[in-house]
CSV table of C-alpha atoms in Angstrom, one decimal:
chain,number,residue,atom,x,y,z
A,1,MET,CA,-10.9,-16.1,-16.7
A,2,THR,CA,-7.6,-17.6,-15.6
A,3,ASP,CA,-6.3,-14.8,-13.3
A,4,ARG,CA,-7.0,-15.5,-9.6
A,5,ILE,CA,-6.6,-13.2,-6.6
A,6,ASP,CA,-5.5,-14.7,-3.4
A,7,LEU,CA,-7.8,-13.4,-0.7
A,8,GLY,CA,-5.7,-15.0,2.1
A,9,LEU,CA,-8.5,-17.5,2.9
A,10,LYS,CA,-7.4,-20.9,4.1
A,11,ASP,CA,-9.2,-24.2,4.4
A,12,THR,CA,-9.0,-24.9,8.1
A,13,SER,CA,-11.0,-28.0,8.5
A,14,SER,CA,-14.5,-29.4,8.0
A,15,ALA,CA,-15.8,-26.9,10.6
A,16,GLY,CA,-17.1,-24.6,7.9
A,17,CYS,CA,-16.0,-22.8,4.8
A,18,SER,CA,-12.6,-21.2,4.7
A,19,CYS,CA,-14.1,-17.6,5.0
A,20,CYS,CA,-16.1,-18.4,8.1
A,21,ALA,CA,-13.8,-20.8,10.0
A,22,THR,CA,-11.4,-19.5,12.6
A,23,THR,CA,-7.8,-20.6,12.7
A,24,THR,CA,-6.0,-21.6,15.8
A,25,SER,CA,-2.5,-21.9,14.4
A,26,ALA,CA,0.2,-19.4,15.4
A,27,PRO,CA,1.6,-17.1,12.8
A,28,ALA,CA,4.8,-18.2,11.1
A,29,ASP,CA,8.0,-16.9,12.6
A,30,LEU,CA,9.8,-14.2,10.6
A,31,SER,CA,13.3,-14.9,9.7
A,32,ALA,CA,16.1,-12.6,10.8
A,33,ASN,CA,16.5,-11.2,7.3
A,34,ALA,CA,12.8,-10.3,6.9
A,35,THR,CA,12.0,-6.7,6.1
A,36,PRO,CA,10.3,-5.0,9.0
A,37,THR,CA,6.7,-4.1,8.2
A,38,VAL,CA,4.3,-1.4,9.3
A,39,THR,CA,0.8,-2.6,10.1
A,40,GLU,CA,-2.2,-0.4,9.9
A,41,ASP,CA,-5.9,-1.3,10.5
A,42,VAL,CA,-8.7,0.7,8.8
A,43,LEU,CA,-12.4,0.2,8.9
A,44,VAL,CA,-14.3,0.1,5.5
A,45,SER,CA,-18.1,0.5,5.2
A,46,GLY,CA,-20.2,-1.1,2.5
A,47,MET,CA,-18.5,-4.4,1.9
A,48,THR,CA,-20.8,-7.4,1.9
A,49,CYS,CA,-19.1,-10.3,0.1
A,50,ALA,CA,-15.9,-11.9,-1.3
A,51,HIS,CA,-16.1,-9.7,-4.4
A,52,CYS,CA,-16.1,-6.6,-2.2
A,53,VAL,CA,-13.0,-8.0,-0.4
A,54,SER,CA,-11.3,-8.6,-3.7
A,55,SER,CA,-12.0,-5.1,-5.0
A,56,VAL,CA,-10.7,-3.4,-1.9
A,57,THR,CA,-7.7,-5.7,-1.6
A,58,GLU,CA,-6.7,-5.1,-5.3
A,59,GLU,CA,-6.9,-1.3,-4.9
A,60,ILE,CA,-5.0,-1.2,-1.7
A,61,THR,CA,-2.3,-3.6,-2.9
A,62,GLY,CA,-1.7,-1.2,-5.7
A,63,ILE,CA,-0.3,1.4,-3.3
A,64,LYS,CA,3.5,1.6,-3.4
A,65,GLY,CA,5.0,-0.2,-0.5
A,66,VAL,CA,2.0,-2.4,0.4
A,67,GLN,CA,3.1,-6.0,0.9
A,68,ASN,CA,-0.1,-7.7,2.2
A,69,VAL,CA,-3.8,-6.8,2.8
A,70,THR,CA,-6.2,-8.9,4.9
A,71,VAL,CA,-9.9,-8.3,5.4
A,72,GLU,CA,-12.1,-9.3,8.3
A,73,LEU,CA,-15.5,-9.0,6.5
A,74,HIS,CA,-18.5,-7.8,8.5
A,75,PRO,CA,-21.4,-7.6,6.1
A,76,GLY,CA,-23.7,-4.7,6.9
A,77,GLY,CA,-21.1,-3.1,9.2
A,78,ALA,CA,-17.6,-1.8,9.1
A,79,SER,CA,-15.0,-4.4,7.9
A,80,ARG,CA,-11.5,-4.4,9.4
A,81,VAL,CA,-8.8,-4.1,6.7
A,82,THR,CA,-5.2,-4.8,7.9
A,83,ILE,CA,-2.5,-3.3,5.7
A,84,ASN,CA,1.1,-4.5,6.0
A,85,SER,CA,3.6,-2.3,4.2
A,86,SER,CA,7.4,-1.7,4.1
A,87,THR,CA,6.9,1.9,5.0
A,88,PRO,CA,4.0,4.0,6.5
A,89,ILE,CA,1.2,4.5,3.9
A,90,SER,CA,-0.5,7.8,3.6
A,91,SER,CA,-4.0,7.8,4.9
A,92,SER,CA,-5.0,9.9,1.8
A,93,ASP,CA,-3.7,7.1,-0.4
A,94,VAL,CA,-5.6,4.5,1.5
A,95,LYS,CA,-8.8,6.6,1.4
A,96,ALA,CA,-8.4,7.1,-2.4
A,97,ALA,CA,-7.9,3.3,-3.0
A,98,VAL,CA,-10.9,2.4,-0.9
A,99,GLU,CA,-13.1,5.0,-2.7
A,100,GLU,CA,-11.8,3.8,-6.1
A,101,ALA,CA,-13.0,0.3,-5.2
A,102,GLY,CA,-16.4,1.9,-4.4
A,103,TYR,CA,-16.5,1.9,-0.6
A,104,THR,CA,-16.1,4.3,2.3
A,105,LEU,CA,-13.2,4.6,4.7
A,106,ALA,CA,-14.9,4.6,8.1
A,107,ALA,CA,-11.8,5.0,10.4
A,108,THR,CA,-8.1,4.5,10.5
A,109,SER,CA,-5.8,3.1,13.2
A,110,VAL,CA,-8.4,1.1,15.0
């Protein structure tokens, strides 16, 4: 298998693996020409591992207008999924994508 999905995980140091380490760097500045984004957080139940993150990320990224998806995984609880998009995304589209991946949308706008 040669296709790889970028989960947004970064190697931050020898302080632990990239999925568990916390970053202290500030986010990059957006240029004046950058498209404004809409950010929405949702909680997803049932995710336990990197494969779960990959499945949810892939489905949500498939929604028209979605630019980036990041996941703060909380195995055994509700994981925070942050969606950045060029326009507001319908909550029904997000719910359908999460359910297509096999998980449950716990809450929106958290």
